[in-house]
Tab-separated table of C-alpha atoms and ligand atoms in Angstrom:
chain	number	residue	atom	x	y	z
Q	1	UNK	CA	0.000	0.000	0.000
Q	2	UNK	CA	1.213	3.300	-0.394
Q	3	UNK	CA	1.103	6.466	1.549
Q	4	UNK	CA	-2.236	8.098	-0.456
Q	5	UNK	CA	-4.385	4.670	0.257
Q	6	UNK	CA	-3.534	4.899	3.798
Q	7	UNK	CA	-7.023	5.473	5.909
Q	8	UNK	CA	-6.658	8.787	8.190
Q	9	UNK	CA	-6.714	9.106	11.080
Q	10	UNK	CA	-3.676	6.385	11.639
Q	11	UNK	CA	-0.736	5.847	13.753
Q	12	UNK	CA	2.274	4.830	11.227
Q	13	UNK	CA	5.349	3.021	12.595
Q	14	UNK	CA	8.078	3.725	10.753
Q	15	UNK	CA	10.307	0.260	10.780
Q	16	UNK	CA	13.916	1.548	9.367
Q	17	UNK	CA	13.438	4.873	12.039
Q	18	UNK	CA	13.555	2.021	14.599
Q	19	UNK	CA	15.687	-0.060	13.629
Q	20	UNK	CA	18.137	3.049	13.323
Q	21	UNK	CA	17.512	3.676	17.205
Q	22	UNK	CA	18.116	-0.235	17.997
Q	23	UNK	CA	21.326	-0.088	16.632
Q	24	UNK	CA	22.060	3.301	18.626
Q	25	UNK	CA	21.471	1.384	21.906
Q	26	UNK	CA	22.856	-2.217	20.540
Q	27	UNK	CA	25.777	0.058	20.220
Q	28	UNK	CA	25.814	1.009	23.647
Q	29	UNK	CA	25.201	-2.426	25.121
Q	30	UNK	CA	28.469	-3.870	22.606
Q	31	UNK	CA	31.086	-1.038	24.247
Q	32	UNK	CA	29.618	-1.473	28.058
Q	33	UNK	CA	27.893	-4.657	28.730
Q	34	UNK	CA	25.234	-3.165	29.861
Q	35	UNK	CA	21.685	-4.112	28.976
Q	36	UNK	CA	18.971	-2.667	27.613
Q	37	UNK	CA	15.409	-3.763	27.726
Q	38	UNK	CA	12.105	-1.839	25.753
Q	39	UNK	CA	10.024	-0.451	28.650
Q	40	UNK	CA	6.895	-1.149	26.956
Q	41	UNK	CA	4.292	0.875	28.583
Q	42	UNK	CA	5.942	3.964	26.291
Q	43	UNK	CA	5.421	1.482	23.277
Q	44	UNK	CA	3.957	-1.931	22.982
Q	45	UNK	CA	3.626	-2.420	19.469
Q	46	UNK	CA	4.409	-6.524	19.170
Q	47	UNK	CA	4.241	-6.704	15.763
Q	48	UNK	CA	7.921	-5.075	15.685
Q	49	UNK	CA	8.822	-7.308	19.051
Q	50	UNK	CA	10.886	-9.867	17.054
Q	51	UNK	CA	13.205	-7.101	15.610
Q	52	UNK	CA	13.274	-5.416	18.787
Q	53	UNK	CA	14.041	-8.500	20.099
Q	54	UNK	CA	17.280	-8.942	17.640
Q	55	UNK	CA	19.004	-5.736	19.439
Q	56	UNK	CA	17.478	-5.657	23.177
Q	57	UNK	CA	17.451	-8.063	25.834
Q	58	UNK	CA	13.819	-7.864	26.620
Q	59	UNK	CA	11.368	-5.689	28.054
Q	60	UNK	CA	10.347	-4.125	31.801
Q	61	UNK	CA	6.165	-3.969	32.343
Q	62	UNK	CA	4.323	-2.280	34.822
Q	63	UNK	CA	2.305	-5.053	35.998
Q	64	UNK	CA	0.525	-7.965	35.052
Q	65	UNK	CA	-0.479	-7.198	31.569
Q	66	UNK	CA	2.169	-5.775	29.922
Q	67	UNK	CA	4.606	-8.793	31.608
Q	68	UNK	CA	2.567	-11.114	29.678
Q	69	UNK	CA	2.648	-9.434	26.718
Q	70	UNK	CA	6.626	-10.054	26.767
Q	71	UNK	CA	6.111	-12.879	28.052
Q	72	UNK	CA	4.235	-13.601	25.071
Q	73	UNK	CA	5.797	-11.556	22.248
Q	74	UNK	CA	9.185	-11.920	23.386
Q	75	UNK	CA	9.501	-15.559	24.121
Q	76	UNK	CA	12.820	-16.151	25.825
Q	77	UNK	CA	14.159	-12.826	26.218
Q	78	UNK	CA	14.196	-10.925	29.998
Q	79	UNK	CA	11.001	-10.118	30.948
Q	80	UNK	CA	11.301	-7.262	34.413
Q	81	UNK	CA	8.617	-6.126	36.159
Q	82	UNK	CA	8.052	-2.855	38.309
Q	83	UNK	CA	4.868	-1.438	40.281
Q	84	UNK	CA	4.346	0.604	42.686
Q	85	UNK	CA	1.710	-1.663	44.739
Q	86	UNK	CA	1.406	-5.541	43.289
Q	87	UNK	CA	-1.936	-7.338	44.139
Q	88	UNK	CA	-2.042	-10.400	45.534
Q	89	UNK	CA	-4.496	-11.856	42.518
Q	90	UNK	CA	-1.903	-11.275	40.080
Q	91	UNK	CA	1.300	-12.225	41.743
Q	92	UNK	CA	1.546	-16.332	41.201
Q	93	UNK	CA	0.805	-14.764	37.317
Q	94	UNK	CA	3.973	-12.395	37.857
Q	95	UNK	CA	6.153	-15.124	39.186
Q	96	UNK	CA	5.784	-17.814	36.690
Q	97	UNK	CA	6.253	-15.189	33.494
Q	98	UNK	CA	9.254	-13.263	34.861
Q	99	UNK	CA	12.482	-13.562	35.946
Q	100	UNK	CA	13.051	-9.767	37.353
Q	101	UNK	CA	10.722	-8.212	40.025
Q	102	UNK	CA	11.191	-5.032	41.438
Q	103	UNK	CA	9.358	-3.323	44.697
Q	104	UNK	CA	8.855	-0.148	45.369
Q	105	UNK	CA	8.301	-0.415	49.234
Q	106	UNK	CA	9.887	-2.041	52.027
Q	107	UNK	CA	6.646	-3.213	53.151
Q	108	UNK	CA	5.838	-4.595	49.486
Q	109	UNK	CA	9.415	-6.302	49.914
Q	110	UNK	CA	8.682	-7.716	53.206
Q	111	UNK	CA	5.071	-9.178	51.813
Q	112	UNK	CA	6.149	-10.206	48.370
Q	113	UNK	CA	10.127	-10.159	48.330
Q	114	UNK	CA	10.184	-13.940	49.668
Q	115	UNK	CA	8.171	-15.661	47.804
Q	116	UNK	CA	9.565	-13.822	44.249
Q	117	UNK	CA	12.910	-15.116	45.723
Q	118	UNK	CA	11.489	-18.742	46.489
Q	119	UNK	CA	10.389	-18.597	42.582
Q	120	UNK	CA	14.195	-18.246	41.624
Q	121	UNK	CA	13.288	-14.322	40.460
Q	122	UNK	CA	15.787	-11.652	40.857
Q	123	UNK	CA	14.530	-9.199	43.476
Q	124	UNK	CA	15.048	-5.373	43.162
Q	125	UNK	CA	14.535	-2.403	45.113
Q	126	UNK	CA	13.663	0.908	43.782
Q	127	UNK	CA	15.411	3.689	45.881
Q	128	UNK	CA	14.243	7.307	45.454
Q	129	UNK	CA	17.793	9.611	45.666
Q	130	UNK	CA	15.295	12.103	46.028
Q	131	UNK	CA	17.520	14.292	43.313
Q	132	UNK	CA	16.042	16.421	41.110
Q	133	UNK	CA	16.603	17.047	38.577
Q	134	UNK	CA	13.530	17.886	36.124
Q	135	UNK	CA	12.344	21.524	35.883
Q	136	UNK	CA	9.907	22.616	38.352
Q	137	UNK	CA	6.756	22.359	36.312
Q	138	UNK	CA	7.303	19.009	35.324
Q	139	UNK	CA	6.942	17.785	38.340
Q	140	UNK	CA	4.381	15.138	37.372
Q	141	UNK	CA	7.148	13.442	35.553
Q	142	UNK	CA	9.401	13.884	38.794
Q	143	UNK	CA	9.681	11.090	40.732
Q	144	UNK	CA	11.832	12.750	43.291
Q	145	UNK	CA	9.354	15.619	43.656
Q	146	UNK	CA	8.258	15.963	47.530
Q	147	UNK	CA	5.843	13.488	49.259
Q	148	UNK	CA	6.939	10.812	46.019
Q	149	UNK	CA	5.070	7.669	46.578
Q	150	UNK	CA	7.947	6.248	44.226
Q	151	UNK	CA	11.153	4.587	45.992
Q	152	UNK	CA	12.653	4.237	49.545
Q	153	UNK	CA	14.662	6.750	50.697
Q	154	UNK	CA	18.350	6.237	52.002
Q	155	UNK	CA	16.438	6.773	55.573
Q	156	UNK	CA	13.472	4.322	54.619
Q	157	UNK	CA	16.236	1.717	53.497
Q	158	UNK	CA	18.707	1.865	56.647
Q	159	UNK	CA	15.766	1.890	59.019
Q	160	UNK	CA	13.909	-1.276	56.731
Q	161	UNK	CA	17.031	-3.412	56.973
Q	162	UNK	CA	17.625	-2.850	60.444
Q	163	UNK	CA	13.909	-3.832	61.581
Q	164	UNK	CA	14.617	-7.105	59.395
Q	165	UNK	CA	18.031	-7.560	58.663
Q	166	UNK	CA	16.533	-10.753	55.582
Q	167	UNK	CA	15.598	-7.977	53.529
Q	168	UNK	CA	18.742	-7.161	52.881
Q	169	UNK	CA	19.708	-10.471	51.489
Q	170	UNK	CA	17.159	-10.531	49.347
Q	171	UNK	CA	18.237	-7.717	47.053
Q	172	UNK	CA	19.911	-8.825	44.030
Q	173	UNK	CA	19.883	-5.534	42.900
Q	174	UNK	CA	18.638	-1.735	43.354
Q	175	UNK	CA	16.420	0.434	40.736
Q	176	UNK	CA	15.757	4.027	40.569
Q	177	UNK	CA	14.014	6.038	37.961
Q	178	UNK	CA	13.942	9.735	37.892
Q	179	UNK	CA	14.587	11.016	34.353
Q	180	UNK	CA	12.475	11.672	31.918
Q	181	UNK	CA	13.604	12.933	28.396
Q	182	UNK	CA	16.790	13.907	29.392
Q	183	UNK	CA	20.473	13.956	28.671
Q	184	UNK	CA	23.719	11.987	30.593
Q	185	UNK	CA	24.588	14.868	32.363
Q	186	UNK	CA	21.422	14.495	34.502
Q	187	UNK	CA	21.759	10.605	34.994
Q	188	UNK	CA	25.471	11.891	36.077
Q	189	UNK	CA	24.027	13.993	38.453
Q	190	UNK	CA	21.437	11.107	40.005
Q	191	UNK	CA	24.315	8.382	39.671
Q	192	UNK	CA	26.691	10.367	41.841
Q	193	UNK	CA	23.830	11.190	44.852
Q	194	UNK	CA	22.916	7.611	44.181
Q	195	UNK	CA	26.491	6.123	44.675
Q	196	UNK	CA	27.238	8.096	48.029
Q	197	UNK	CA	24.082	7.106	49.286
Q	198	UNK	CA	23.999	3.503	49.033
Q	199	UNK	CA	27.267	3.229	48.137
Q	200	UNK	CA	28.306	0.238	51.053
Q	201	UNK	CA	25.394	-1.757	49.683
Q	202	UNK	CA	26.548	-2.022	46.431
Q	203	UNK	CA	29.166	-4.634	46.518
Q	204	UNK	CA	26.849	-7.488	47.634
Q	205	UNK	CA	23.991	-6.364	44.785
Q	206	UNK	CA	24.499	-8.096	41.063
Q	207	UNK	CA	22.911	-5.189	39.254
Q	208	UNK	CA	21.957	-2.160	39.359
Q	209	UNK	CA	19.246	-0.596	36.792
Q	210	UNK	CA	19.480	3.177	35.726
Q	211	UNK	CA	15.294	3.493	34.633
Q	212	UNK	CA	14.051	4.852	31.672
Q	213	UNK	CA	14.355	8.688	30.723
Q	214	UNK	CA	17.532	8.439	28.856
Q	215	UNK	CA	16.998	10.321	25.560
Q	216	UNK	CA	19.879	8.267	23.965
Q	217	UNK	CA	18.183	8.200	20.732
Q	218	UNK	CA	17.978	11.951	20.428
Q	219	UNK	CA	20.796	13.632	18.116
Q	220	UNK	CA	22.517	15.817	20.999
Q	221	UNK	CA	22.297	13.181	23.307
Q	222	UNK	CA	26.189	12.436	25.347
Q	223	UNK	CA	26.596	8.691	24.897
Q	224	UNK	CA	30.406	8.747	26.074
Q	225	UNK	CA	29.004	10.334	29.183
Q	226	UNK	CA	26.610	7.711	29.438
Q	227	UNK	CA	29.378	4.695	28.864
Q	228	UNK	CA	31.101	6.367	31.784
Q	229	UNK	CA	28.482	5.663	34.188
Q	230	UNK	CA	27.256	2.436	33.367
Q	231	UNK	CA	31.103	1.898	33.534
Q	232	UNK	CA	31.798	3.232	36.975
Q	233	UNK	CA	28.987	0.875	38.287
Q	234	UNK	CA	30.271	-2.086	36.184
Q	235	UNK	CA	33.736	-1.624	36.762
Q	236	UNK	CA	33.675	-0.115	40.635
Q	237	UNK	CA	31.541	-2.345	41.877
Q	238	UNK	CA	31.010	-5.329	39.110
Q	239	UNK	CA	27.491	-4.881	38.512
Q	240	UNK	CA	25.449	-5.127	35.820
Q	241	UNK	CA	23.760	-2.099	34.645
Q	242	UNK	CA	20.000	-1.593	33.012
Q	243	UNK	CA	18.689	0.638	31.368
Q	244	UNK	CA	14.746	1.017	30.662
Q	245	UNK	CA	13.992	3.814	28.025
Q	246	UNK	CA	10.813	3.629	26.551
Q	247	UNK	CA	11.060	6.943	24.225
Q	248	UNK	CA	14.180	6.069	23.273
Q	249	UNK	CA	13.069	3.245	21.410
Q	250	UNK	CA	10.515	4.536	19.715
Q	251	UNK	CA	11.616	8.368	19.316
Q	252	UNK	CA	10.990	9.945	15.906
Q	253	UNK	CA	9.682	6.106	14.555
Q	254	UNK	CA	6.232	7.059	13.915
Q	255	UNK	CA	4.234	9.330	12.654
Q	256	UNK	CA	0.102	10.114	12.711
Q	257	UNK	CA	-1.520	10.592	9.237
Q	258	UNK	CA	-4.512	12.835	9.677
Q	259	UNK	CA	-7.069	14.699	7.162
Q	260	UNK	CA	-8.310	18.919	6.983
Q	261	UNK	CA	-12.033	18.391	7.670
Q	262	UNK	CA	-13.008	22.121	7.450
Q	263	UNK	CA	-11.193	25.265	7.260
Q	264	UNK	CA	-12.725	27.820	9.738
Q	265	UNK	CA	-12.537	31.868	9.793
Q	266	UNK	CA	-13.377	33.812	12.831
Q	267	UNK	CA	-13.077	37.756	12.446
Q	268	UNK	CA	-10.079	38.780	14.262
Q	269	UNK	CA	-9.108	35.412	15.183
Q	270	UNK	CA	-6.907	33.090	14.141
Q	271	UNK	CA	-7.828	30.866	10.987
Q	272	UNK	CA	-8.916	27.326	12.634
Q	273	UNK	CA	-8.335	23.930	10.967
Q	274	UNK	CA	-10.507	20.679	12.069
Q	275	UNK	CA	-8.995	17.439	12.138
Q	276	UNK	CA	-10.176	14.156	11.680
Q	277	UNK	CA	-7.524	13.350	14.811
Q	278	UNK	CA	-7.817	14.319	18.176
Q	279	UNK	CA	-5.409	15.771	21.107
Q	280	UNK	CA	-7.212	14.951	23.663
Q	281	UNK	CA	-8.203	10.890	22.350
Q	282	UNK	CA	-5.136	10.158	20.297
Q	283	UNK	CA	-2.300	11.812	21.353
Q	284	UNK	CA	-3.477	12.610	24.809
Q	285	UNK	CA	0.668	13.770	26.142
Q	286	UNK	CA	0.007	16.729	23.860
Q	287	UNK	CA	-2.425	17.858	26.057
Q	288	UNK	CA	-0.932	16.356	29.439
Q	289	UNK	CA	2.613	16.861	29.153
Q	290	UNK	CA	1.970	19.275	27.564
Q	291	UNK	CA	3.464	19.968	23.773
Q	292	UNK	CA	3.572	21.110	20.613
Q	293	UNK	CA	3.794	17.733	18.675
Q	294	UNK	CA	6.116	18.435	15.288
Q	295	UNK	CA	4.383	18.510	11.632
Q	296	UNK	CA	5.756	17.660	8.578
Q	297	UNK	CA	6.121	20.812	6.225
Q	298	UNK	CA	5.006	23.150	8.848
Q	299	UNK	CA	6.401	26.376	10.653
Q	300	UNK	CA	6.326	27.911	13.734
Q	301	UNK	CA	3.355	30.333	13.933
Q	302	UNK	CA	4.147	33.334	11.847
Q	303	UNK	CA	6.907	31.905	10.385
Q	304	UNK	CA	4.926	30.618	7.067
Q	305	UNK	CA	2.552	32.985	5.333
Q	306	UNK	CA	-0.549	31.045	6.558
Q	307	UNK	CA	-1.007	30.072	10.022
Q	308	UNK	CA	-3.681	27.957	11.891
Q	309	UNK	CA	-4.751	26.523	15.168
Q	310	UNK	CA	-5.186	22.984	14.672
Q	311	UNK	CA	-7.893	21.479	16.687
Q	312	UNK	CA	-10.057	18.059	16.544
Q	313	UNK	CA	-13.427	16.969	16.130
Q	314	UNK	CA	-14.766	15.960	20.054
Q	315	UNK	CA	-16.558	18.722	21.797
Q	316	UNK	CA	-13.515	19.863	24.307
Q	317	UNK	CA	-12.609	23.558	23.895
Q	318	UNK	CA	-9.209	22.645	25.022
Q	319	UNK	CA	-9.385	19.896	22.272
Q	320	UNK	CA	-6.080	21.893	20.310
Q	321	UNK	CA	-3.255	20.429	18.770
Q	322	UNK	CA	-1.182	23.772	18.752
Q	323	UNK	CA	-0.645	27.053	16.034
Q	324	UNK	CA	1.394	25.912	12.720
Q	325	UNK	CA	1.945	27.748	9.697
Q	326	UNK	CA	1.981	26.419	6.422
Q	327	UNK	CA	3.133	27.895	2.941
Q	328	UNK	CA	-0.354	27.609	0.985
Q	329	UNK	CA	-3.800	27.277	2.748
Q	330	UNK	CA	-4.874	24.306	3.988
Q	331	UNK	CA	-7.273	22.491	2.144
Q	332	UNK	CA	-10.433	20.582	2.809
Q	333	UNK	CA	-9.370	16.637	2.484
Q	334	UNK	CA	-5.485	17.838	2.545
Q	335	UNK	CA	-3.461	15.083	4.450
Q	336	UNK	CA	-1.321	16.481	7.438
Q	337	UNK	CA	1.632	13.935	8.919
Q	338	UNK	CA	2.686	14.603	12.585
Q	339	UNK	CA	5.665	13.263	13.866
Q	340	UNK	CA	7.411	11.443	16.647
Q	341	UNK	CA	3.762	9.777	17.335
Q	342	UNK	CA	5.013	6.247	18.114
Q	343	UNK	CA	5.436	6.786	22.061
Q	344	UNK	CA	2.948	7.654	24.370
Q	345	UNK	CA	0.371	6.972	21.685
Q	346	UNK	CA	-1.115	3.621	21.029
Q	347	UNK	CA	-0.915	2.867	24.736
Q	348	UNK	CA	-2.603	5.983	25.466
Q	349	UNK	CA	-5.439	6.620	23.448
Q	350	UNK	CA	-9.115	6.473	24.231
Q	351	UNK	CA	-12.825	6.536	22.846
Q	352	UNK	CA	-13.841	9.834	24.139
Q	353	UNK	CA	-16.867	10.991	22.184
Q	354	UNK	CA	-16.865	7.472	20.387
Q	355	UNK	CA	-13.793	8.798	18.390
Q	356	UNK	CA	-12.899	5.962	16.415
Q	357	UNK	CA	-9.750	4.330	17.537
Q	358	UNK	CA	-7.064	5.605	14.868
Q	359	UNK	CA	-5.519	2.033	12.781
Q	360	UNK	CA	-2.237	1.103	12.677
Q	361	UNK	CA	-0.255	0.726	9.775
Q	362	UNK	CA	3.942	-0.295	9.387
Q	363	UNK	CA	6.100	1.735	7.157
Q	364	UNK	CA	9.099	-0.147	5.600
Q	365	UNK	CA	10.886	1.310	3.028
Q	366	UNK	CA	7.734	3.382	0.542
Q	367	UNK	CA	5.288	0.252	1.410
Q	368	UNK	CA	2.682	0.464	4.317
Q	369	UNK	CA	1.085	-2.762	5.776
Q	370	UNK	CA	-2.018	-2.425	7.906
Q	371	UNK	CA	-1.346	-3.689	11.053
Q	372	UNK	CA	-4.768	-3.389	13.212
Q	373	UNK	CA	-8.043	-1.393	12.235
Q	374	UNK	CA	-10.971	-0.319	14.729
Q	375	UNK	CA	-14.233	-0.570	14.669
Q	376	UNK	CA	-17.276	0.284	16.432
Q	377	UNK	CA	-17.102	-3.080	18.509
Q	378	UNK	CA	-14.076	-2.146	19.703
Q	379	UNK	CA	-16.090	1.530	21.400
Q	380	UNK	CA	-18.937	-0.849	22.444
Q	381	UNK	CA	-16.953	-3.370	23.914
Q	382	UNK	CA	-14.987	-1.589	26.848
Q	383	UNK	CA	-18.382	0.417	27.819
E	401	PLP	C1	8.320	5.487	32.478
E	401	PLP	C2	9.312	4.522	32.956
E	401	PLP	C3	10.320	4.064	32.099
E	401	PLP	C4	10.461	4.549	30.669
E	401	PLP	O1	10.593	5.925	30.608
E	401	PLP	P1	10.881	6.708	29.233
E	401	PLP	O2	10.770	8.137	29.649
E	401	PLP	O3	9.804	6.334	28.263
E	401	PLP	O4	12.219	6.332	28.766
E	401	PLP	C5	11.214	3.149	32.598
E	401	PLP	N1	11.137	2.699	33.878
E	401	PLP	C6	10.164	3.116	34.727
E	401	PLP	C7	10.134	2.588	36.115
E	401	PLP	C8	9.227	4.037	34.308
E	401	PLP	O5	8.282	4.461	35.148
């Protein structure tokens, strides 16, 4: 199929863009020895698990569902998982599909920790440095923000292994996250609080795993600065590292095809295009995180000679995609591509308004294969 038969609106993943960023982090893993594994609540696409699966190690899941899906998809390779509070319905599930568990309490260690140990799983603890180092108003994405219900503190750990002393034997290794979209110097930052802190621990741990966060994919990103600190923990203290990106993977791999349904003007307002896409259903981080999602062929607004606010077609006001500017107007039926829409997409989207789930097609080479397609059943079924 090519691009013009596509059906709009559609999530593309764009196989060669990916398979470019596997070899980025393959690359990584060759000089260091450190391993990577898809974190895949950023991207769980398993029709591209097998080539993932040629360059990673495995995957990391946030509970139950996504382990199986590895567990699944990726038959033989590592299969972690983290979450902040497991149940006790799901946890024989957990321990006979994967090899890696990780707590994020010392209470959750002392109720779970020895039976996950009895099950021959590696048994992690994730620490909070408490070091951030996010700007202030992203503190939704900062784990180390005040009153975190993410990690144990260097307090929470000492006094933990000194009420039970067992804990401490059950750690095979120690996790923290606290990055997201961000560059070495920051995990250099967090690795040196981290090392001081727990630093007389670390000898008797077999790994230690850096998160997700790590925009390694991400043409100014410092990789050397990276290999140093997997290699300080590798080397210092012979551990073996993770690392858990999620955008990483995925960044710049994918695109979302959309269609002009109307061309509005408002006097002494901004010109107004309707999509056949939604922020707020199918690419809910825009409105979230929030940003200004790139477009092919598009400027900043002003910077063309024909701008827009692009919004979609649900009834939220605050249902905007962001100001672009284009060279010519836009067109009813014209075809607009936004970018980097493989992460934080598919996994996110919703029904709102009955929007129509957006298919998903795979890009390799010119040719596009439909992957998955949605229906009505698929609104009726979850309501
Ligand atoms: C979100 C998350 C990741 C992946 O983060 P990215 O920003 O997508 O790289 C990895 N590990 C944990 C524990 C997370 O919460």
């Amino acid at each position: 199929m090519t691009a013009e038969q596509l059906h709009t609106p559609c999530y593309v993943i764009d196989r060669d863009r990916l398979e470019e960023n596997l070899k980025v982090l393959r690359g990584v893993m060759d000089r260091t020895g450190c391993r990577i594994l898809l974190a895949q609540k950023a991207f769980s696409c398993y029709a591209v698990y097998p080539l993932i699966s040629q360059y990673l190690c495995g995957a990391t899941a946030s509970g139950l569902f996504e382990a199986r899906l590895c567990h699944e998809e990726m038959p033989g390779r590592e299969n972690h998982v983290f979450s902040p509070a497991f149940r006790e319905e799901d946890f024989q599930e957990i321990l006979s599909i994967c090899d890696h568990i990780v707590f994020n309490s010392i209470r959750q260690l002392e109720l779970f920790g020895f039976r996950a140990k009895e099950a021959g799983l590696q048994v992690g603890l994730r620490i909070n440095p408490q070091i951030s180092t996010q700007p202030a108003e992203h503190a939704i994405y900062d784990p180390c923000a005040p009153g975190s219900r993410l990690g144990v503190s260097l307090a929470e750990f000492r006094d933990g292994i000194a009420r039970n002393p067992a804990l401490l034997n059950l750690l095979d290794g120690l996790h923290f996250h606290t990055l997201c979209e961000q560059n070495s110097d920051d995990l250099e930052t967090t690795l040196n609080g981290f090392e001081k802190q727990f630093r007389e621990w670390l000898p008797q741990m077999k790994w230690v795993n850096f998160g997700g966060g790590h925009h390694i994919t991400r043409a100014d990103y410092d990789i050397p600065r990276l290999e140093r600190c997997i290699e300080r923990m590798s080397q210092g203290y012979g551990l073996t590292v993770y690392l858990e990106p999620g955008e990483a993977i995925a960044l710049n791999a994918g695109y979302l095809h959309t269609q002009v349904l109307e061309v509005q003007h408002h006097a002494g307002a901004m010109d107004i295009a309707i999509l056949d896409t939604s922020a707020a259903c199918h690419m809910p981080d825009v409105i979230e995180m929030p940003y200004r999602p790139p477009l092919r062929d598009s400027g900043q607004p002003g910077e063309k000679a024909y701008t827009y606010r692009l919004g979609g077609p649900t009834c939220l006001s605050g249902d905007i995609i962001g100001k672009y500017s284009f060279d010519a107007p836009l067109k009813e039926g014209q075809t607009l591509i936004f970018e980097d829409m493989a992460i934080y997409s598919m996994v996110k989207n919703n029904t709102f308004n009955g929007m129509p789930l957006p298919a998903i097609y795979l890009k390799q080479g010119s040719d596009y294969t439909l992957l998955k397609s949605f229906t009505y059943a698929d609104f009726k079924s979850r309501l």
